[in-house]
Coordinates of N, CA and C in Angstrom, one line a residue:
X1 N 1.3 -21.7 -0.8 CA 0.6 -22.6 0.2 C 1.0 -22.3 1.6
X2 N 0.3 -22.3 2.6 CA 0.5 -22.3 4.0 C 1.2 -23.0 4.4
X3 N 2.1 -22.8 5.6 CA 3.2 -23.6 6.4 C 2.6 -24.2 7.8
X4 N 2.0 -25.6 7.4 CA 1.9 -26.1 8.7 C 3.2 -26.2 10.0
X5 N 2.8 -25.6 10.8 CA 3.6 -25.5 12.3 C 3.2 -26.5 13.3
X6 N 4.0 -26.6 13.9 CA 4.0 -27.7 14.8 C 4.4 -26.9 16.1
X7 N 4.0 -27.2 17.1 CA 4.1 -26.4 18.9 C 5.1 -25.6 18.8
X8 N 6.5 -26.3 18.7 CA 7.5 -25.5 18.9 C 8.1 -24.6 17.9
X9 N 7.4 -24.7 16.6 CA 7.8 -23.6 15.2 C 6.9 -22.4 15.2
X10 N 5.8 -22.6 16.1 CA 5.2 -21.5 16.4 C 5.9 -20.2 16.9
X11 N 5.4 -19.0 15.8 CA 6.5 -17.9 16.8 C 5.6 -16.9 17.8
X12 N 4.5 -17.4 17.6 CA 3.6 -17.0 18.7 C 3.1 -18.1 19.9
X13 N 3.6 -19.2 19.7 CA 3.2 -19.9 20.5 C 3.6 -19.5 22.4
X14 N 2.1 -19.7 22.8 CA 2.0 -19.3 24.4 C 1.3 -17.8 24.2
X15 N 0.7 -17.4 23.3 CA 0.1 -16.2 23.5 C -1.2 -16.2 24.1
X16 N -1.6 -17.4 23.8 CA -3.2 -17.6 24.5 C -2.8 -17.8 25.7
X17 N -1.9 -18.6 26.0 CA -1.9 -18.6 27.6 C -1.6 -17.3 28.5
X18 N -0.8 -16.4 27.6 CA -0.6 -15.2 28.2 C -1.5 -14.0 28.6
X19 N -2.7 -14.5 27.5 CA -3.8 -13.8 27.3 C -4.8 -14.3 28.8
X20 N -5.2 -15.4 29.4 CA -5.4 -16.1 30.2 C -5.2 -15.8 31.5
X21 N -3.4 -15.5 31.9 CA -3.3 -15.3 32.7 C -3.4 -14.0 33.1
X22 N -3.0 -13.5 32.2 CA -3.0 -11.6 32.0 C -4.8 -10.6 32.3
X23 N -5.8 -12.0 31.7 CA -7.3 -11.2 31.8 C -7.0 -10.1 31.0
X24 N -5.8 -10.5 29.3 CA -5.9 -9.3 28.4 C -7.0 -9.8 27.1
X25 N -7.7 -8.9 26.8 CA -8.7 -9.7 25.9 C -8.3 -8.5 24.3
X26 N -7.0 -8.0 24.4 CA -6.8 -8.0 22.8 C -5.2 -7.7 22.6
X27 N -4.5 -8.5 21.3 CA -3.5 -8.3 21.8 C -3.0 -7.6 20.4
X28 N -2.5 -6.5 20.4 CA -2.0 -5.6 19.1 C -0.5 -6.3 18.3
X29 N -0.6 -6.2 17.5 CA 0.9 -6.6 17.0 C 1.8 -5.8 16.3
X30 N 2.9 -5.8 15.9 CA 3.5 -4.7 15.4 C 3.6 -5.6 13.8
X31 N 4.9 -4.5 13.3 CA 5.0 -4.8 11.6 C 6.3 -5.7 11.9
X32 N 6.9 -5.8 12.6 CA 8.1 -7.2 12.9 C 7.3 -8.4 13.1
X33 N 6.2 -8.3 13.8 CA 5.2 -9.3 14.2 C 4.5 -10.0 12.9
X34 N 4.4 -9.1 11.9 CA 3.6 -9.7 11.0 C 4.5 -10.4 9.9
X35 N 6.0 -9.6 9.9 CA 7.0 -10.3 9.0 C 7.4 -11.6 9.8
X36 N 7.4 -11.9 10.9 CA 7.1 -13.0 11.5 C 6.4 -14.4 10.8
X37 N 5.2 -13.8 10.8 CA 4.2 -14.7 10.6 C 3.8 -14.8 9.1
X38 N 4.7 -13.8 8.3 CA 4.3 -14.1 6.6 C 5.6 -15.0 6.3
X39 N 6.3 -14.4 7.1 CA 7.7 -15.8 7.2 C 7.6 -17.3 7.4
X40 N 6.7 -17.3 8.0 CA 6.2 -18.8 8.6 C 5.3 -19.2 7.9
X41 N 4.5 -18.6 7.4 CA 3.3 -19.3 6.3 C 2.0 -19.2 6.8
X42 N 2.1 -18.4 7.9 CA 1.2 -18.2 9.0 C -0.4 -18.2 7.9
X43 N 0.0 -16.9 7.1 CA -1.2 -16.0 5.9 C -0.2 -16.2 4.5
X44 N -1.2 -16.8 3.9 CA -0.6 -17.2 2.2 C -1.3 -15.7 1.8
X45 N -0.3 -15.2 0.9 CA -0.5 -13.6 0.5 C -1.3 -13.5 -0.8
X46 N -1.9 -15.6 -1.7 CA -2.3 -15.2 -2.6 C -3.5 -15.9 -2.1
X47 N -4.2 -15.5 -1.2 CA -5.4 -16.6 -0.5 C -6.3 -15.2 -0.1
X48 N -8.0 -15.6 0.2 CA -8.7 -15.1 0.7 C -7.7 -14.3 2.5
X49 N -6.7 -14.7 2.7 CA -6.3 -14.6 4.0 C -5.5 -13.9 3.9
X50 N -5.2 -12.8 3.0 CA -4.7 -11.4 2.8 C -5.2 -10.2 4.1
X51 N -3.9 -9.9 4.6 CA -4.2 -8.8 5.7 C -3.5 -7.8 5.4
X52 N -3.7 -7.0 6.0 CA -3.0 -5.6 6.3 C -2.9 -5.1 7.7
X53 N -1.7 -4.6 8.1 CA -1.4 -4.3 9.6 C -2.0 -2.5 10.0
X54 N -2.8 -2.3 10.5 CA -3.2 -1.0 10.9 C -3.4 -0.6 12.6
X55 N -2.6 0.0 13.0 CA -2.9 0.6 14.4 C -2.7 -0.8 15.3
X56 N -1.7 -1.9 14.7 CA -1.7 -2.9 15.3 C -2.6 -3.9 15.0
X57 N -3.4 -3.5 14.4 CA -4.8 -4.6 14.3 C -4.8 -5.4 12.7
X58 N -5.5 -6.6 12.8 CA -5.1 -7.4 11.4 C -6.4 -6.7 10.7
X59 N -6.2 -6.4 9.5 CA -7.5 -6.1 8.4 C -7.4 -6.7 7.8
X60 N -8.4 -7.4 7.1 CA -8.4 -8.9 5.8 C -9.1 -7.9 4.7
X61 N -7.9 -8.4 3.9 CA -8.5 -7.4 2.4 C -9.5 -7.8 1.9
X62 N -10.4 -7.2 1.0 CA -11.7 -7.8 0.3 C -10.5 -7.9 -1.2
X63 N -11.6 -9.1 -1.7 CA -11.5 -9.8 -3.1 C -11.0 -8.3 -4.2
X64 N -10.5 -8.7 -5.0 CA -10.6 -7.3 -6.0 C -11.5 -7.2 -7.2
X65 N -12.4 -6.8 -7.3 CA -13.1 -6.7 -8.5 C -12.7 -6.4 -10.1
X66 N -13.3 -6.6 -11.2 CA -12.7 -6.4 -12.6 C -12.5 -4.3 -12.6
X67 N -13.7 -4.2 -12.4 CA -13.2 -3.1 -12.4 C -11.5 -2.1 -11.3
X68 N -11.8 -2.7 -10.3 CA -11.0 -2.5 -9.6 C -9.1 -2.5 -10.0
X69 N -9.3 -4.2 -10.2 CA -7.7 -4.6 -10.9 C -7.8 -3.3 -11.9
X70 N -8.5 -3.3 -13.0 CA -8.2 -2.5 -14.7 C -7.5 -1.4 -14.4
X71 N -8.5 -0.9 -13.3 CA -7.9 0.7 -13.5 C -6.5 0.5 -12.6
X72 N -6.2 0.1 -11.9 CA -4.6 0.0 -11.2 C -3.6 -0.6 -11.7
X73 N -4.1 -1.5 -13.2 CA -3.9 -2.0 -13.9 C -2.9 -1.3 -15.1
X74 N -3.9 -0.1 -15.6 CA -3.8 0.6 -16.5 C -3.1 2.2 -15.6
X75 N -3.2 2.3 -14.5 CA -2.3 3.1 -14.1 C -0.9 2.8 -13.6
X76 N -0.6 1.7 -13.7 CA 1.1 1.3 -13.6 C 1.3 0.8 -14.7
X77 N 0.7 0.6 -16.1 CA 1.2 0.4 -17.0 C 1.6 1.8 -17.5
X78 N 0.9 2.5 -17.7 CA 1.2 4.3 -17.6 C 2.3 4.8 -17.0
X79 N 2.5 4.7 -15.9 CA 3.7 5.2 -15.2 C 5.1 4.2 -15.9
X80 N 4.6 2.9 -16.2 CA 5.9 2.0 -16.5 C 6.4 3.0 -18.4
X81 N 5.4 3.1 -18.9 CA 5.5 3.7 -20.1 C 6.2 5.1 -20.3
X82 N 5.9 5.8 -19.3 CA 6.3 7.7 -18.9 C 7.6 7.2 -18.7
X83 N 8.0 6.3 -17.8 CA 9.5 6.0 -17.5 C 10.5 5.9 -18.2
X84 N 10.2 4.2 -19.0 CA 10.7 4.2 -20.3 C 11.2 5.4 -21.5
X85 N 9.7 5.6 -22.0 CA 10.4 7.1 -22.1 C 11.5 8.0 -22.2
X86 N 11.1 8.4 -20.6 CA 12.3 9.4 -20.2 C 13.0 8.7 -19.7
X87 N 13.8 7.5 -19.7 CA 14.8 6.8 -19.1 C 15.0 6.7 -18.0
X88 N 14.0 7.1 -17.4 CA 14.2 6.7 -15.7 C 13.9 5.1 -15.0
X89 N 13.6 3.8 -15.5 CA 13.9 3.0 -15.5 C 15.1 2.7 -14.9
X90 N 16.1 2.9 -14.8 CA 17.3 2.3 -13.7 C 17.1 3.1 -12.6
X91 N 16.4 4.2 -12.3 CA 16.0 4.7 -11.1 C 14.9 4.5 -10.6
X92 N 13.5 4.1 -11.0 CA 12.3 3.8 -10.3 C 12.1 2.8 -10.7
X93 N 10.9 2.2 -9.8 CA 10.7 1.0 -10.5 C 9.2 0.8 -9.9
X94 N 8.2 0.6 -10.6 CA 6.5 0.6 -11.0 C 6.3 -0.8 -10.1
X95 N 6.1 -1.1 -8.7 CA 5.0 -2.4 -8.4 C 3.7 -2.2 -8.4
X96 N 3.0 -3.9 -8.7 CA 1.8 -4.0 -8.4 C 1.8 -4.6 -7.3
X97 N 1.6 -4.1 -6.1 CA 1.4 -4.7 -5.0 C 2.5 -4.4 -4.1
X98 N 2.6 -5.5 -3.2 CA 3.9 -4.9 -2.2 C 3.5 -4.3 -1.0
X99 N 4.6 -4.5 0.3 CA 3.9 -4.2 1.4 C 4.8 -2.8 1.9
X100 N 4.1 -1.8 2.5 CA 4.5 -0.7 2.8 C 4.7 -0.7 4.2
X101 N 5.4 -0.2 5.0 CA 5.7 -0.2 6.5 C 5.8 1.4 7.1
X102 N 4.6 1.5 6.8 CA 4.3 3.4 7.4 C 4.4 4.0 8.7
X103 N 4.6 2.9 9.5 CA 5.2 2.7 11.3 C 5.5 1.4 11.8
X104 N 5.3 1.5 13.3 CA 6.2 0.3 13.9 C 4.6 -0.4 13.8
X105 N 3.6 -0.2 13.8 CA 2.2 -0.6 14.3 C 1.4 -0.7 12.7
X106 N 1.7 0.1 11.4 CA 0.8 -0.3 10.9 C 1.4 -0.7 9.4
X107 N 1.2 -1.6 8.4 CA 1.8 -2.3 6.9 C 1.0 -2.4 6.0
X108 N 0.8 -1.5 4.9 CA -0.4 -1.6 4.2 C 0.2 -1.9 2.8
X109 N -1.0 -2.4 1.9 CA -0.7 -3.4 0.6 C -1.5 -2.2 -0.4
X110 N -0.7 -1.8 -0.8 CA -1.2 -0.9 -1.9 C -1.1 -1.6 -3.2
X111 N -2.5 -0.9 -4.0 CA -2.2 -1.5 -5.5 C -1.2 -1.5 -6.3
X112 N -0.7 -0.2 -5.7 CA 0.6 0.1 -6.5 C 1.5 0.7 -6.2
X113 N 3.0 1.1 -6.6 CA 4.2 1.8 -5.9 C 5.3 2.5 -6.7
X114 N 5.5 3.4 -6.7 CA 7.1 3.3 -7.5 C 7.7 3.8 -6.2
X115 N 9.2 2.5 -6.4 CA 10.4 2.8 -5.5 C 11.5 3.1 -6.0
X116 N 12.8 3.3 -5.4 CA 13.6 3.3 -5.8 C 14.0 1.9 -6.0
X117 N 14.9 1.7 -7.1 CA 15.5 0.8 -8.1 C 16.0 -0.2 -7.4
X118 N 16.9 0.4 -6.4 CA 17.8 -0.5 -5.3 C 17.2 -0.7 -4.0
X119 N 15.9 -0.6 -3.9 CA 15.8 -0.6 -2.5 C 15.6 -1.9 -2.3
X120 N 15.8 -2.4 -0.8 CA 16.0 -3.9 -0.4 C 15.2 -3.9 1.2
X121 N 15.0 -5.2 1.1 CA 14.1 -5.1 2.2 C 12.9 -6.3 2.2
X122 N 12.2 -6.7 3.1 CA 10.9 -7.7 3.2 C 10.0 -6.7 2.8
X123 N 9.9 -5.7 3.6 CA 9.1 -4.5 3.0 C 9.6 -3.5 2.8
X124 N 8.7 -2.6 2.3 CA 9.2 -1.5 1.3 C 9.2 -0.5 2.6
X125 N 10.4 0.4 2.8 CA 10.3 2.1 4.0 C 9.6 2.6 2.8
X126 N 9.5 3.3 3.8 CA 8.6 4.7 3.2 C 9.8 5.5 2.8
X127 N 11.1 5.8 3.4 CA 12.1 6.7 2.4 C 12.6 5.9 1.4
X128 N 12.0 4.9 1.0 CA 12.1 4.1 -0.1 C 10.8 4.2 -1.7
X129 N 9.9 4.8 -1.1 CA 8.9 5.1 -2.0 C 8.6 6.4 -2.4
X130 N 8.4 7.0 -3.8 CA 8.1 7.8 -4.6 C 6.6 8.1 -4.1
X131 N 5.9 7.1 -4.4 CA 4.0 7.2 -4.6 C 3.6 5.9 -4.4
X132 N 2.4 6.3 -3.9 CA 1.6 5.0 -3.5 C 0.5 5.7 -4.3
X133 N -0.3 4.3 -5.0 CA -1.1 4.5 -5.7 C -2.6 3.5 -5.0
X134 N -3.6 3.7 -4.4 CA -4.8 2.7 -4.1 C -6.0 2.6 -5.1
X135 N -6.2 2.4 -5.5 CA -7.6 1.7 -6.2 C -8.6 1.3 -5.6
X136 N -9.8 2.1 -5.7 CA -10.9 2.3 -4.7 C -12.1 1.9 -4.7
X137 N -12.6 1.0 -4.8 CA -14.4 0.6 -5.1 C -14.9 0.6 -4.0
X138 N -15.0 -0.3 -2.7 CA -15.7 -0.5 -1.4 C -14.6 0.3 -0.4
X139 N -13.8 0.5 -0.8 CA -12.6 1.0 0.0 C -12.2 2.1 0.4
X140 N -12.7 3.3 -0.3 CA -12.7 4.4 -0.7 C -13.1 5.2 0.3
X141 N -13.7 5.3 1.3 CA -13.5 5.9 2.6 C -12.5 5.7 3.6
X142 N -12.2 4.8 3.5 CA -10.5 4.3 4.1 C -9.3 4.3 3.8
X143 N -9.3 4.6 2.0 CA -8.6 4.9 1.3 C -7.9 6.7 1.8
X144 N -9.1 7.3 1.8 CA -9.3 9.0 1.7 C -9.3 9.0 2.8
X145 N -9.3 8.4 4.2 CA -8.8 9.1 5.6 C -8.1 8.2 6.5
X146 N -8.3 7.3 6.6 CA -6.9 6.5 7.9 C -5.9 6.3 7.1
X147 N -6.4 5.5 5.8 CA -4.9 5.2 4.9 C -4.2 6.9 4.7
X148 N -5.0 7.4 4.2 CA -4.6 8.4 3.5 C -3.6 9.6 4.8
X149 N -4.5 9.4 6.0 CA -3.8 10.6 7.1 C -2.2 8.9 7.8
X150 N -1.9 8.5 7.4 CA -1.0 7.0 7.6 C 0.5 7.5 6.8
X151 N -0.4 7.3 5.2 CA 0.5 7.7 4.9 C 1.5 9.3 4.7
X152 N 0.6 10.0 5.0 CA 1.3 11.6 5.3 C 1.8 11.3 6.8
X153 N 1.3 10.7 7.9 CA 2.6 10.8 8.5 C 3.9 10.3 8.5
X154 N 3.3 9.1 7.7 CA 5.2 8.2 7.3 C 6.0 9.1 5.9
X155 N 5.3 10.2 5.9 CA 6.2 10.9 4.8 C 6.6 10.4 3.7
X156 N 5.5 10.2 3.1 CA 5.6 9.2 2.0 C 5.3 10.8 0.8
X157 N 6.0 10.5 -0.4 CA 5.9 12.2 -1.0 C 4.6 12.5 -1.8
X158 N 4.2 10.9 -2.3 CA 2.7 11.4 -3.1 C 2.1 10.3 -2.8
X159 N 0.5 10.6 -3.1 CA -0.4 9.3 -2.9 C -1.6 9.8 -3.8
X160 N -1.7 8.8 -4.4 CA -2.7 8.7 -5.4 C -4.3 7.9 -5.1
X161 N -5.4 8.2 -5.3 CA -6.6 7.2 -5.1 C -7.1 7.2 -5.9
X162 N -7.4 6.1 -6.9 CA -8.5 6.1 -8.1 C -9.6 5.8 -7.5
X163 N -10.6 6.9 -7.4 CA -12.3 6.3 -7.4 C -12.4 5.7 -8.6
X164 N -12.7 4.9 -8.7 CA -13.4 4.0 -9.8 C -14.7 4.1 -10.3
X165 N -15.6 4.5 -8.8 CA -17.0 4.2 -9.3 C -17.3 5.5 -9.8
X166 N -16.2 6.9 -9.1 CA -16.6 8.2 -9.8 C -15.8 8.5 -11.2
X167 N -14.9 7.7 -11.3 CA -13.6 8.3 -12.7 C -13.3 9.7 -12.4
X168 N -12.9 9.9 -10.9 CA -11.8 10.6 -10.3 C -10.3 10.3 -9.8
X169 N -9.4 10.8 -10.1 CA -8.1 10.3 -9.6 C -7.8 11.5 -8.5
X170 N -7.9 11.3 -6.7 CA -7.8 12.4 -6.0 C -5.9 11.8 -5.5
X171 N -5.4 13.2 -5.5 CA -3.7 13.5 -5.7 C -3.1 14.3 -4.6
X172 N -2.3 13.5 -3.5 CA -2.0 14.0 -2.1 C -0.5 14.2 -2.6
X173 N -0.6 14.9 -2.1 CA 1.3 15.8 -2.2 C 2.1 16.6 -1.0
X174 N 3.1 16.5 -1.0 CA 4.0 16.9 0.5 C 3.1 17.1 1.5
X175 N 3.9 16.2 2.3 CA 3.4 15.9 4.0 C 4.6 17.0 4.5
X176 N 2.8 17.5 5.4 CA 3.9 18.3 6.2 C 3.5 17.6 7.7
X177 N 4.2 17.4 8.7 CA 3.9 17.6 10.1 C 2.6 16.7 9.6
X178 N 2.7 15.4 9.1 CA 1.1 14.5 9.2 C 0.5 14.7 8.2
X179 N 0.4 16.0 7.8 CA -1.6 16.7 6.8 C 0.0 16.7 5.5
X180 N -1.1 16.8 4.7 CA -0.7 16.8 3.3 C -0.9 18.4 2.3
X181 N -0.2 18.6 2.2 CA 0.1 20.2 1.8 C -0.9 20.5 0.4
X182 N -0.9 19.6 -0.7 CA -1.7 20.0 -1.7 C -2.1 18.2 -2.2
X183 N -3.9 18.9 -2.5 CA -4.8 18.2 -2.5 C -5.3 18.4 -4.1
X184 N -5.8 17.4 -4.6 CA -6.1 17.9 -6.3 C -7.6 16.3 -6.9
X185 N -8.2 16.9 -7.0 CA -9.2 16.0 -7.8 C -9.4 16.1 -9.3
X186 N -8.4 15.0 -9.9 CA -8.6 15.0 -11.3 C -9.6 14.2 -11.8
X187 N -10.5 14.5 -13.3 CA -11.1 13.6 -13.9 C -10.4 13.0 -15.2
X188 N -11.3 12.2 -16.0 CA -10.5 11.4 -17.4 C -10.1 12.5 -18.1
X189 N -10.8 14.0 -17.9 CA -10.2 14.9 -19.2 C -8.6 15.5 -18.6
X190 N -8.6 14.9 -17.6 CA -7.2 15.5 -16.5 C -5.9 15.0 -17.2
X191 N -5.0 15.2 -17.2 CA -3.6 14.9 -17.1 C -2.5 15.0 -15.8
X192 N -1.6 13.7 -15.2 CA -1.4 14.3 -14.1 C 0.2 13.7 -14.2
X193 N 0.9 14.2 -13.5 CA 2.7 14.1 -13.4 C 3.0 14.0 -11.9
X194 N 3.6 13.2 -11.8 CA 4.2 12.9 -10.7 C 5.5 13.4 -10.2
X195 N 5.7 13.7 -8.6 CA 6.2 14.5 -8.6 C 7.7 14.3 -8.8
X196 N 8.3 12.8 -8.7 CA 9.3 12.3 -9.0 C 9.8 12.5 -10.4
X197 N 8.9 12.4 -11.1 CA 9.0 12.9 -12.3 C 8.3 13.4 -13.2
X198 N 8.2 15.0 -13.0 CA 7.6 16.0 -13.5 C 6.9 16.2 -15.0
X199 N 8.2 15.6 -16.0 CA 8.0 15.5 -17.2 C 7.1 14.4 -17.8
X200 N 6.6 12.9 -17.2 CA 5.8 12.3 -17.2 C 5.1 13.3 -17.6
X201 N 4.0 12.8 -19.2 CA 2.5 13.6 -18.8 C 1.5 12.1 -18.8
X202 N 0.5 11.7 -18.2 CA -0.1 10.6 -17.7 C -1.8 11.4 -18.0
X203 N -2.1 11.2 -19.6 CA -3.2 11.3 -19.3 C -4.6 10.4 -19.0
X204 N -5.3 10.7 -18.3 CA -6.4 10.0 -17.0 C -7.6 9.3 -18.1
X205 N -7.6 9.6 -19.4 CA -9.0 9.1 -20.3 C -8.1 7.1 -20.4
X206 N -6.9 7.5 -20.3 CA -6.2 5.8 -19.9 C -6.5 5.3 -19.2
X207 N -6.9 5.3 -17.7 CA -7.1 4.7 -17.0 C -8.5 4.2 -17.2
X208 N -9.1 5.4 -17.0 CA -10.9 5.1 -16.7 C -11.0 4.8 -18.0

C-alpha cells in the first residue's frame, strides 16, 4: 500500500516551485531519485502505478496478460530446473522480476534475471547479472531496440526476448562497445544454453 506523506516527508518536496521559478517545463530524474521515491511509497510496485526509469523519464508498465506471465513463467521455471541439475543453485539465482540499474538515468523491471547468489543491493548492477530475460506481447519493439541497445551498453552478458505472439525466443550475447556481438532467433523446435551456463540444454517447445 502507498505511503501517505505529509509536506515535510516529501523528498521531492519544492520541485514545483523550482519548476516555476526556473520556466523549466520537464524535470528528468535519475535511478537514486527513483529509489527515493519507491522508498517512500511514492509508487506501490504491486499497483497499476508500476514504472520504469528510462533516459530519466518515468514509463508506466502495461498490465501483463495470460499469455504474457506463462511464457516468462515457464522460462524461469526452466532455467531454475537446468540449475538444480547441474548444481549451480548456490551460485545463480532465477528472479521473477526485480529492478535493474543499467545507468545513472535509466531502471528497468525485467520479467526475469539470473544473478549472482550473493548479490546485495535495492537494485540489482548489472555486474551483478548473468541474463535478463523480457517477455514480449505490446512491448516488443521496445523490448528489441531501446531496451535492448540499454542493456548492451550496461554490459549486461545475455539478454533474452520471448515474442510470444511469434513463438520466437531472439538471443543477444557479448556487448561490445554498446552493440551486441551475436544475435540468434530461436523457435519451439530450438534448444538454447546460456552463457553462464553452457551445459544447461533449455528446450523452447517448454516455453511456448
Amino acid at each position: 500500500m502507498s505511503t501517505n506523506l505529509g509536506p515535510s516527508d516529501n523528498p521531492f518536496d519544492g520541485v514545483a516551485e523550482g519548476f516555476a521559478e526556473q520556466g523549466v517545463t520537464e524535470f528528468l530524474l535519475t535511478v537514486d531519485d527513483l529509489e527515493t521515491m519507491l522508498r517512500a511509497g511514492i509508487f506501490d510496485r504491486d499497483d497499476a502505478t508500476r514504472v520504469e526509469l528510462e533516459d530519466g523519464r518515468l514509463v508506466r508498465m502495461s498490465s501483463e496478460s495470460l499469455p504474457h506471465a506463462r511464457t516468462a513463467a515457464r522460462l524461469s521455471l526452466a532455467l531454475n530446473l537446468a540449475l538444480s541439475q547441474l548444481g549451480l543453485t548456490d551460485r545463480y539465482e532465477v528472479l521473477n522480476g526485480g529492478t535493474v540499474r543499467v545507468s545513472d538515468i535509466s531502471a528497468f523491471d525485467p520479467d526475469g534475471a539470473v544473478i549472482a547468489r550473493d548479490a546485495e543491493g535495492f537494485f540489482m548492477r548489472a555486474d551483478q547479472v548473468f541474463l535478463v530475460i523480457e517477455s514480449s506481447l505490446a512491448t516488443l519493439k521496445r523490448d528489441l531496440g531501446s531496451k535492448s541497445r540499454a542493456y548492451a551498453a550496461a554490459g549486461i552478458a545475455e539478454y533474452w526476448v520471448i515474442d510470444v505472439k511469434h513463438a520466437q525466443l531472439h538471443v543477444f550475447r557479448r556487448p561490445f562497445e554498446g552493440e551486441w556481438t551475436e544475435r540468434q532467433t530461436l523457435s519451439p523446435d530450438d534448444s538454447v544454453s546460456p552463457l553462464f551456463a553452457p551445459d544447461a540444454d533449455i528446450a523452447l517447445k517448454s516455453v511456448f
